[in-house]
Short mmCIF file of C-alpha atoms (C1' of nucleotides) in Angstrom, two decimals:
data_model
loop_
_atom_site.label_atom_id
_atom_site.label_comp_id
_atom_site.label_asym_id
_atom_site.label_seq_id
_atom_site.Cartn_x
_atom_site.Cartn_y
_atom_site.Cartn_z
CA UNK A 1 137.89 -57.95 66.72
CA UNK A 2 137.25 -56.57 63.29
CA UNK A 3 139.56 -58.98 61.44
CA UNK A 4 137.80 -61.87 63.12
CA UNK A 5 134.42 -60.73 61.95
CA UNK A 6 135.13 -59.49 58.45
CA UNK A 7 138.40 -61.17 57.49
CA UNK A 8 141.53 -59.45 56.33
CA UNK A 9 140.33 -58.13 53.00
CA UNK A 10 136.92 -57.31 54.42
CA UNK A 11 138.39 -55.13 57.09
CA UNK A 12 139.25 -51.65 55.89
CA UNK A 13 141.46 -49.12 57.58
CA UNK A 14 138.33 -47.02 57.98
CA UNK A 15 136.44 -49.79 59.77
CA UNK A 16 139.46 -50.31 62.00
CA UNK A 17 139.34 -46.65 62.89
CA UNK A 18 135.68 -46.92 63.81
CA UNK A 19 136.18 -50.16 65.74
CA UNK A 20 139.15 -48.96 67.76
CA UNK A 21 138.22 -45.31 68.05
CA UNK A 22 141.81 -44.58 67.22
CA UNK A 23 142.45 -42.17 64.44
CA UNK A 24 143.85 -43.35 61.15
CA UNK A 25 147.07 -41.45 61.58
CA UNK A 26 147.42 -42.79 65.09
CA UNK A 27 147.00 -46.38 63.91
CA UNK A 28 149.66 -45.93 61.27
CA UNK A 29 152.08 -44.22 63.62
CA UNK A 30 151.80 -46.80 66.38
CA UNK A 31 151.37 -50.09 64.51
CA UNK A 32 152.46 -49.40 60.96
CA UNK A 33 150.52 -50.55 57.94
CA UNK A 34 147.53 -52.84 57.73
CA UNK A 35 149.51 -56.06 57.67
CA UNK A 36 151.40 -55.14 60.83
CA UNK A 37 148.13 -54.45 62.60
CA UNK A 38 146.84 -57.81 61.43
CA UNK A 39 149.90 -59.61 62.75
CA UNK A 40 149.37 -57.95 66.13
CA UNK A 41 145.77 -59.17 66.10
CA UNK A 42 146.89 -62.73 65.25
CA UNK A 43 149.38 -62.71 68.10
CA UNK A 44 146.78 -61.43 70.53
CA UNK A 45 144.38 -64.16 69.45
CA UNK A 46 147.03 -66.84 69.82
CA UNK A 47 147.94 -65.64 73.30
CA UNK A 48 144.30 -65.64 74.32
CA UNK A 49 143.93 -69.28 73.35
CA UNK A 50 147.25 -70.14 74.93
CA UNK A 51 145.79 -69.03 78.22
CA UNK A 52 142.60 -70.97 77.62
CA UNK A 53 144.53 -74.16 76.83
CA UNK A 54 146.90 -73.75 79.74
CA UNK A 55 143.81 -73.62 81.89
CA UNK A 56 142.01 -76.57 80.29
CA UNK A 57 145.10 -78.76 80.38
CA UNK A 58 146.46 -77.63 83.71
CA UNK A 59 146.25 -81.27 84.74
CA UNK A 60 147.15 -83.30 81.64
CA UNK A 61 144.85 -86.31 81.39
CA UNK A 62 142.36 -88.07 79.16
CA UNK A 63 139.62 -86.35 81.09
CA UNK A 64 141.05 -82.97 80.10
CA UNK A 65 140.91 -83.97 76.45
CA UNK A 66 137.36 -85.21 76.81
CA UNK A 67 136.30 -82.02 78.57
CA UNK A 68 137.90 -80.02 75.81
CA UNK A 69 135.89 -81.74 73.06
CA UNK A 70 132.74 -81.60 75.10
CA UNK A 71 133.27 -77.88 75.49
CA UNK A 72 133.46 -77.54 71.72
CA UNK A 73 129.84 -78.46 71.23
CA UNK A 74 128.44 -76.66 74.23
CA UNK A 75 126.64 -73.46 73.44
CA UNK A 76 128.86 -70.74 74.73
CA UNK A 77 127.08 -67.75 73.29
CA UNK A 78 129.99 -65.51 74.06
CA UNK A 79 131.86 -63.19 71.80
CA UNK A 80 134.56 -65.83 71.62
CA UNK A 81 132.08 -68.39 70.38
CA UNK A 82 133.95 -70.18 67.60
CA UNK A 83 130.70 -70.59 65.74
CA UNK A 84 130.01 -66.89 65.31
CA UNK A 85 133.10 -66.07 63.34
CA UNK A 86 135.02 -69.30 63.27
CA UNK A 87 138.60 -69.69 64.36
CA UNK A 88 140.61 -66.65 63.32
CA UNK A 89 143.65 -68.79 62.54
CA UNK A 90 141.73 -71.17 60.32
CA UNK A 91 139.99 -68.29 58.60
CA UNK A 92 143.35 -66.68 58.02
CA UNK A 93 144.87 -69.75 56.42
CA UNK A 94 142.09 -69.82 53.90
CA UNK A 95 142.05 -66.13 53.19
CA UNK A 96 145.71 -65.31 52.85
CA UNK A 97 147.18 -68.50 51.53
CA UNK A 98 149.91 -66.75 49.69
CA UNK A 99 150.58 -64.43 52.61
CA UNK A 100 153.86 -63.47 54.13
CA UNK A 101 155.83 -66.07 56.04
CA UNK A 102 155.08 -64.23 59.25
CA UNK A 103 151.44 -65.24 59.07
CA UNK A 104 152.28 -68.86 58.33
CA UNK A 105 154.62 -68.92 61.29
CA UNK A 106 152.03 -67.67 63.75
CA UNK A 107 149.41 -70.12 62.47
CA UNK A 108 151.91 -72.96 62.66
CA UNK A 109 152.78 -72.31 66.26
CA UNK A 110 149.07 -72.02 67.02
CA UNK A 111 148.52 -75.50 65.62
CA UNK A 112 151.55 -76.78 67.46
CA UNK A 113 150.09 -75.48 70.71
CA UNK A 114 147.20 -77.95 70.43
CA UNK A 115 149.49 -80.82 69.46
CA UNK A 116 151.63 -80.24 72.52
CA UNK A 117 148.72 -80.18 74.95
CA UNK A 118 147.14 -83.27 73.46
CA UNK A 119 150.47 -85.08 73.51
CA UNK A 120 151.14 -84.24 77.13
CA UNK A 121 147.74 -85.49 78.16
CA UNK A 122 148.15 -88.73 76.22
CA UNK A 123 151.56 -89.24 77.73
CA UNK A 124 150.22 -88.65 81.22
CA UNK A 125 147.67 -91.37 80.55
CA UNK A 126 150.40 -93.79 79.48
CA UNK A 127 148.99 -94.34 76.04
CA UNK A 128 151.05 -95.73 73.21
CA UNK A 129 151.42 -93.98 69.86
CA UNK A 130 151.20 -90.55 71.41
CA UNK A 131 152.30 -88.56 68.36
CA UNK A 132 149.89 -90.17 65.92
CA UNK A 133 146.98 -89.96 68.29
CA UNK A 134 147.70 -86.31 69.03
CA UNK A 135 147.64 -85.58 65.32
CA UNK A 136 144.38 -87.44 65.07
CA UNK A 137 142.86 -85.33 67.81
CA UNK A 138 144.01 -82.12 66.19
CA UNK A 139 142.47 -83.30 62.95
CA UNK A 140 139.24 -83.98 64.76
CA UNK A 141 139.32 -80.46 66.12
CA UNK A 142 139.65 -79.03 62.62
CA UNK A 143 136.91 -81.34 61.42
CA UNK A 144 134.54 -80.18 64.13
CA UNK A 145 135.28 -76.52 63.46
CA UNK A 146 134.73 -76.95 59.75
CA UNK A 147 131.59 -78.96 60.25
CA UNK A 148 130.16 -76.18 62.42
CA UNK A 149 131.19 -73.59 59.88
CA UNK A 150 129.70 -75.45 56.93
CA UNK A 151 126.40 -76.09 58.69
CA UNK A 152 126.30 -72.81 60.63
CA UNK A 153 125.36 -74.95 63.59
CA UNK A 154 127.23 -76.04 66.64
CA UNK A 155 125.00 -79.09 66.86
CA UNK A 156 126.31 -80.31 63.52
CA UNK A 157 129.53 -81.36 65.23
CA UNK A 158 127.82 -83.39 67.95
CA UNK A 159 127.77 -86.79 66.20
CA UNK A 160 131.41 -86.70 65.26
CA UNK A 161 132.45 -85.38 68.64
CA UNK A 162 130.64 -88.24 70.33
CA UNK A 163 132.49 -90.67 68.13
CA UNK A 164 135.75 -89.07 69.15
CA UNK A 165 134.85 -89.43 72.80
CA UNK A 166 134.16 -93.11 72.19
CA UNK A 167 137.52 -93.50 70.52
CA UNK A 168 139.31 -91.73 73.35
CA UNK A 169 137.65 -93.88 75.99
CA UNK A 170 138.71 -96.94 74.01
CA UNK A 171 142.30 -95.80 74.47
CA UNK A 172 142.10 -95.46 78.25
CA UNK B 1 140.12 -72.87 37.36
CA UNK B 2 140.99 -69.34 38.34
CA UNK B 3 138.57 -69.13 41.27
CA UNK B 4 140.07 -72.30 42.66
CA UNK B 5 143.56 -70.90 42.57
CA UNK B 6 143.05 -67.30 43.61
CA UNK B 7 139.71 -67.28 45.41
CA UNK B 8 136.70 -65.15 44.60
CA UNK B 9 138.10 -61.78 45.56
CA UNK B 10 141.52 -62.64 44.21
CA UNK B 11 140.12 -63.44 40.80
CA UNK B 12 139.55 -60.36 38.68
CA UNK B 13 137.46 -60.07 35.58
CA UNK B 14 140.69 -59.36 33.74
CA UNK B 15 142.32 -62.56 34.97
CA UNK B 16 139.21 -64.47 33.97
CA UNK B 17 139.54 -63.04 30.49
CA UNK B 18 143.14 -64.18 30.29
CA UNK B 19 142.36 -67.61 31.73
CA UNK B 20 139.43 -68.32 29.45
CA UNK B 21 140.61 -66.46 26.40
CA UNK B 22 137.09 -65.12 26.17
CA UNK B 23 136.71 -61.42 25.87
CA UNK B 24 135.34 -59.35 28.71
CA UNK B 25 132.24 -58.42 26.81
CA UNK B 26 131.70 -62.02 25.82
CA UNK B 27 131.93 -63.21 29.41
CA UNK B 28 129.38 -60.65 30.51
CA UNK B 29 127.01 -61.38 27.66
CA UNK B 30 127.02 -65.15 28.11
CA UNK B 31 127.29 -65.63 31.88
CA UNK B 32 126.36 -62.30 33.41
CA UNK B 33 128.31 -60.64 36.15
CA UNK B 34 131.16 -62.00 38.24
CA UNK B 35 128.95 -63.71 40.80
CA UNK B 36 127.02 -65.59 38.13
CA UNK B 37 130.27 -66.82 36.64
CA UNK B 38 131.38 -67.95 40.07
CA UNK B 39 128.15 -69.87 40.64
CA UNK B 40 128.68 -71.65 37.34
CA UNK B 41 132.19 -72.58 38.44
CA UNK B 42 130.87 -73.93 41.74
CA UNK B 43 128.30 -76.05 39.98
CA UNK B 44 130.89 -77.41 37.58
CA UNK B 45 133.15 -78.31 40.49
CA UNK B 46 130.31 -80.03 42.32
CA UNK B 47 129.38 -82.04 39.27
CA UNK B 48 132.96 -83.09 38.78
CA UNK B 49 133.13 -84.50 42.29
CA UNK B 50 129.72 -86.05 41.93
CA UNK B 51 131.14 -88.14 39.13
CA UNK B 52 134.21 -89.02 41.15
CA UNK B 53 132.11 -90.13 44.11
CA UNK B 54 129.67 -92.07 41.98
CA UNK B 55 132.68 -93.92 40.70
CA UNK B 56 134.34 -94.50 44.07
CA UNK B 57 131.11 -95.66 45.67
CA UNK B 58 129.72 -97.58 42.74
CA UNK B 59 129.66 -100.57 45.07
CA UNK B 60 128.72 -99.21 48.51
CA UNK B 61 130.82 -100.95 51.14
CA UNK B 62 133.26 -100.38 53.97
CA UNK B 63 136.05 -101.09 51.53
CA UNK B 64 134.88 -98.20 49.36
CA UNK B 65 135.07 -95.86 52.35
CA UNK B 66 138.51 -97.15 53.24
CA UNK B 67 139.73 -96.72 49.68
CA UNK B 68 138.37 -93.20 49.65
CA UNK B 69 140.34 -92.18 52.74
CA UNK B 70 143.43 -93.95 51.52
CA UNK B 71 143.13 -92.00 48.29
CA UNK B 72 143.10 -88.76 50.24
CA UNK B 73 146.65 -89.13 51.41
CA UNK B 74 148.08 -90.56 48.24
CA UNK B 75 150.11 -88.12 46.21
CA UNK B 76 148.02 -87.42 43.19
CA UNK B 77 150.01 -84.56 41.74
CA UNK B 78 147.24 -83.67 39.35
CA UNK B 79 145.57 -80.34 38.81
CA UNK B 80 142.71 -81.63 40.93
CA UNK B 81 145.08 -82.35 43.77
CA UNK B 82 143.19 -81.09 46.81
CA UNK B 83 146.47 -80.05 48.34
CA UNK B 84 147.43 -77.57 45.67
CA UNK B 85 144.48 -75.27 46.06
CA UNK B 86 142.34 -76.99 48.64
CA UNK B 87 138.70 -77.86 48.18
CA UNK B 88 136.96 -75.10 46.27
CA UNK B 89 133.81 -75.54 48.34
CA UNK B 90 135.63 -75.28 51.65
CA UNK B 91 137.61 -72.31 50.41
CA UNK B 92 134.38 -70.67 49.36
CA UNK B 93 132.71 -71.10 52.73
CA UNK B 94 135.56 -69.30 54.36
CA UNK B 95 135.86 -66.55 51.83
CA UNK B 96 132.28 -65.53 51.23
CA UNK B 97 130.66 -66.29 54.52
CA UNK B 98 128.10 -63.61 54.13
CA UNK B 99 127.49 -64.53 50.52
CA UNK B 100 124.23 -64.97 48.73
CA UNK B 101 122.03 -67.91 49.61
CA UNK B 102 122.80 -69.45 46.25
CA UNK B 103 126.37 -70.15 47.29
CA UNK B 104 125.33 -71.63 50.63
CA UNK B 105 122.89 -73.89 48.84
CA UNK B 106 125.47 -75.31 46.47
CA UNK B 107 127.97 -75.89 49.27
CA UNK B 108 125.29 -77.57 51.36
CA UNK B 109 124.34 -80.02 48.67
CA UNK B 110 128.04 -80.70 48.09
CA UNK B 111 128.41 -81.67 51.75
CA UNK B 112 125.25 -83.70 51.56
CA UNK B 113 126.67 -85.64 48.66
CA UNK B 114 129.40 -87.06 50.88
CA UNK B 115 126.97 -87.83 53.69
CA UNK B 116 124.76 -89.79 51.31
CA UNK B 117 127.58 -91.90 49.92
CA UNK B 118 129.01 -92.64 53.35
CA UNK B 119 125.56 -93.54 54.66
CA UNK B 120 124.83 -95.89 51.80
CA UNK B 121 128.10 -97.69 52.31
CA UNK B 122 127.55 -98.01 56.05
CA UNK B 123 124.05 -99.30 55.44
CA UNK B 124 125.30 -101.84 52.94
CA UNK B 125 127.70 -103.10 55.60
CA UNK B 126 124.85 -103.47 58.08
CA UNK B 127 126.34 -101.14 60.63
CA UNK B 128 124.28 -99.56 63.36
CA UNK B 129 124.14 -95.80 63.95
CA UNK B 130 124.55 -95.02 60.27
CA UNK B 131 123.70 -91.33 60.46
CA UNK B 132 126.08 -90.49 63.29
CA UNK B 133 128.91 -92.48 61.80
CA UNK B 134 128.40 -90.84 58.41
CA UNK B 135 128.64 -87.43 60.04
CA UNK B 136 131.78 -88.58 61.78
CA UNK B 137 133.33 -89.61 58.50
CA UNK B 138 132.46 -86.33 56.86
CA UNK B 139 134.02 -84.52 59.79
CA UNK B 140 137.14 -86.60 59.37
CA UNK B 141 137.25 -85.61 55.72
CA UNK B 142 137.15 -81.91 56.65
CA UNK B 143 139.75 -82.52 59.32
CA UNK B 144 142.11 -84.17 56.86
CA UNK B 145 141.63 -81.42 54.30
CA UNK B 146 142.29 -78.72 56.87
CA UNK B 147 145.27 -80.53 58.27
CA UNK B 148 146.79 -80.72 54.80
CA UNK B 149 146.03 -77.06 54.20
CA UNK B 150 147.49 -75.90 57.51
CA UNK B 151 150.68 -77.92 57.08
CA UNK B 152 150.92 -77.53 53.31
CA UNK B 153 151.62 -81.22 53.27
CA UNK B 154 149.58 -84.22 52.29
CA UNK B 155 151.61 -86.35 54.68
CA UNK B 156 150.32 -84.29 57.59
CA UNK B 157 146.99 -86.08 57.32
CA UNK B 158 148.46 -89.57 57.37
CA UNK B 159 148.34 -90.19 61.15
CA UNK B 160 144.75 -89.13 61.53
CA UNK B 161 143.67 -90.99 58.43
CA UNK B 162 145.23 -94.17 59.75
CA UNK B 163 143.32 -93.75 62.97
CA UNK B 164 140.13 -93.37 60.96
CA UNK B 165 140.88 -96.58 59.11
CA UNK B 166 141.34 -98.32 62.46
CA UNK B 167 138.01 -96.97 63.64
CA UNK B 168 136.26 -98.07 60.47
CA UNK B 169 137.68 -101.58 60.67
CA UNK B 170 136.48 -101.73 64.28
CA UNK B 171 132.95 -101.22 62.96
CA UNK B 172 133.07 -104.05 60.45
"C1'" DC C 1 149.25 -16.94 79.69
"C1'" DT C 2 151.97 -18.51 76.07
"C1'" DA C 3 154.98 -21.30 73.08
"C1'" DG C 4 155.74 -25.76 71.57
"C1'" DT C 5 154.26 -30.43 70.89
"C1'" DT C 6 151.17 -34.10 70.25
"C1'" DT C 7 146.72 -35.82 68.88
"C1'" DT C 8 142.78 -35.71 66.11
"C1'" DA C 9 139.63 -35.03 61.99
"C1'" DC C 10 139.30 -34.54 57.32
"C1'" DA C 11 140.97 -34.21 52.46
"C1'" DT C 12 143.46 -36.19 48.98
"C1'" DC C 13 146.29 -39.43 46.23
"C1'" DA C 14 147.35 -43.25 43.07
"C1'" DA C 15 145.97 -47.91 42.15
"C1'" DG C 16 142.84 -51.59 41.29
"C1'" DC C 17 138.21 -53.19 40.96
"C1'" DG C 18 133.64 -54.55 38.25
"C1'" DA C 19 131.09 -53.07 34.76
"C1'" DT C 20 129.99 -50.94 30.40
"C1'" DG C 21 130.49 -48.27 26.17
"C1'" DT C 22 132.61 -47.81 21.59
"C1'" DA C 23 134.86 -48.51 17.73
"C1'" DT C 24 137.19 -52.15 14.72
"C1'" DA C 25 137.61 -56.94 12.89
"C1'" DA C 26 135.45 -61.21 11.63
"C1'" DA C 27 131.80 -63.99 10.13
"C1'" DT C 28 127.47 -65.05 8.17
"C1'" DT C 29 123.81 -64.62 4.92
"C1'" DA C 30 121.41 -63.17 0.82
"C1'" DT D 1 130.19 -59.39 -3.52
"C1'" DA D 2 127.54 -56.44 -0.42
"C1'" DA D 3 124.87 -55.88 3.73
"C1'" DT D 4 124.03 -57.15 8.23
"C1'" DT D 5 125.09 -59.33 12.35
"C1'" DT D 6 128.32 -61.10 15.70
"C1'" DA D 7 132.62 -61.19 18.15
"C1'" DT D 8 136.68 -58.94 19.78
"C1'" DA D 9 140.03 -55.39 21.64
"C1'" DC D 10 140.50 -51.39 24.07
"C1'" DA D 11 139.00 -47.18 26.65
"C1'" DT D 12 136.49 -45.34 30.14
"C1'" DC D 13 133.42 -44.72 34.24
"C1'" DG D 14 132.32 -44.58 39.08
"C1'" DC D 15 133.71 -46.62 43.24
"C1'" DT D 16 136.59 -48.42 47.02
"C1'" DT D 17 140.92 -49.43 48.84
"C1'" DG D 18 145.45 -48.37 51.69
"C1'" DA D 19 148.21 -44.79 52.56
"C1'" DT D 20 149.60 -40.06 53.42
"C1'" DG D 21 149.36 -35.04 53.72
"C1'" DT D 22 147.35 -30.93 56.06
"C1'" DA D 23 145.23 -28.06 59.14
"C1'" DA D 24 142.63 -27.49 63.38
"C1'" DA D 25 142.20 -28.84 68.22
"C1'" DA D 26 143.92 -30.39 72.68
"C1'" DC D 27 147.35 -30.84 75.78
"C1'" DT D 28 151.78 -29.85 78.24
"C1'" DA D 29 155.58 -27.18 80.14
"C1'" DG D 30 157.73 -23.12 81.72
#
DNA sequence: CTAGTTTTACATCAAGCGATGTATAAATTA
DNA sequence: TAATTTATACATCGCTTGATGTAAAACTAG
């Protein structure tokens, strides 16, 4: 996705035309202006990760959480590799801070998606302080993503991820 | 600082003129082009935080680390409030990913600054696995910053920060 | 085959950008 | 005070952007 690679400002209508093969007039007629297209892209991204999380947390448990964080630092090498372009939602928050409420809303529900899955897994494991610990885990996720972004290296998040795994196992 | 508030792309030469009161020609003559001005701003920001950290970690200890994280979630309400505009360095990484090596270098040494201070404090407390734990703490810092940014609320980082404090005290 | 409609490719528009040139005002020095 | 240098205010340039208009091409229906 063009927005993922170049950001919102970095993506021009012309580059969108090249990337999609759809003509400029066609893009405008079907989707509307640039912001509308971007919102569609955000929604598509969110849905994609919703499917991924539904899969990872099909059986809510501590093991699911551990597997999730282990997966973070594994070299995926795919187009969806968070390292290559980062998380589109996180990128978006930083780029269009003052953006329309629509963007904020989509990002918020994206964040909430992680909180819910973490909470369910913690609950299933009969752990106390579910809400706080879920927030902690989400924070760790952001930390790992940022660490990888800052260092341009997936390995940079290994030490902190290992510490998280230790903490999680101390809960069980 | 204008770059802090509006980002690199969002800051125009004209807004810089208004903000500084310095004329456009003067800005160009003294600093050079826009990127040079931005690099100067980054360096100034880094130096500012260098002083803050030197102060906070004047006496390297676990207590210093704890105080640092407690300070994160306290309402500062100042112009340097990380919540208002976020961390300039983090913002920069997201905005100009493909930027010149100069930017990357400054951001890297900024990150390193935190690692060093955390490491020294952990060493002073005679804790094993200093390097990994320092990386963990830095990751937690990014996580807290991002959490605050995503939720537009300093309080949003409270649960995870408390968990970090628990983890730290478990080391001591 | 032809008339009507949709899709495509390209041109064009106003606006905003960074950068620079050009006169005027201020300051400094002899 | 007069001459020279420095600093300021404003205009302008070339470029890129998002958006839209226009004309040619492709497709569809009768």
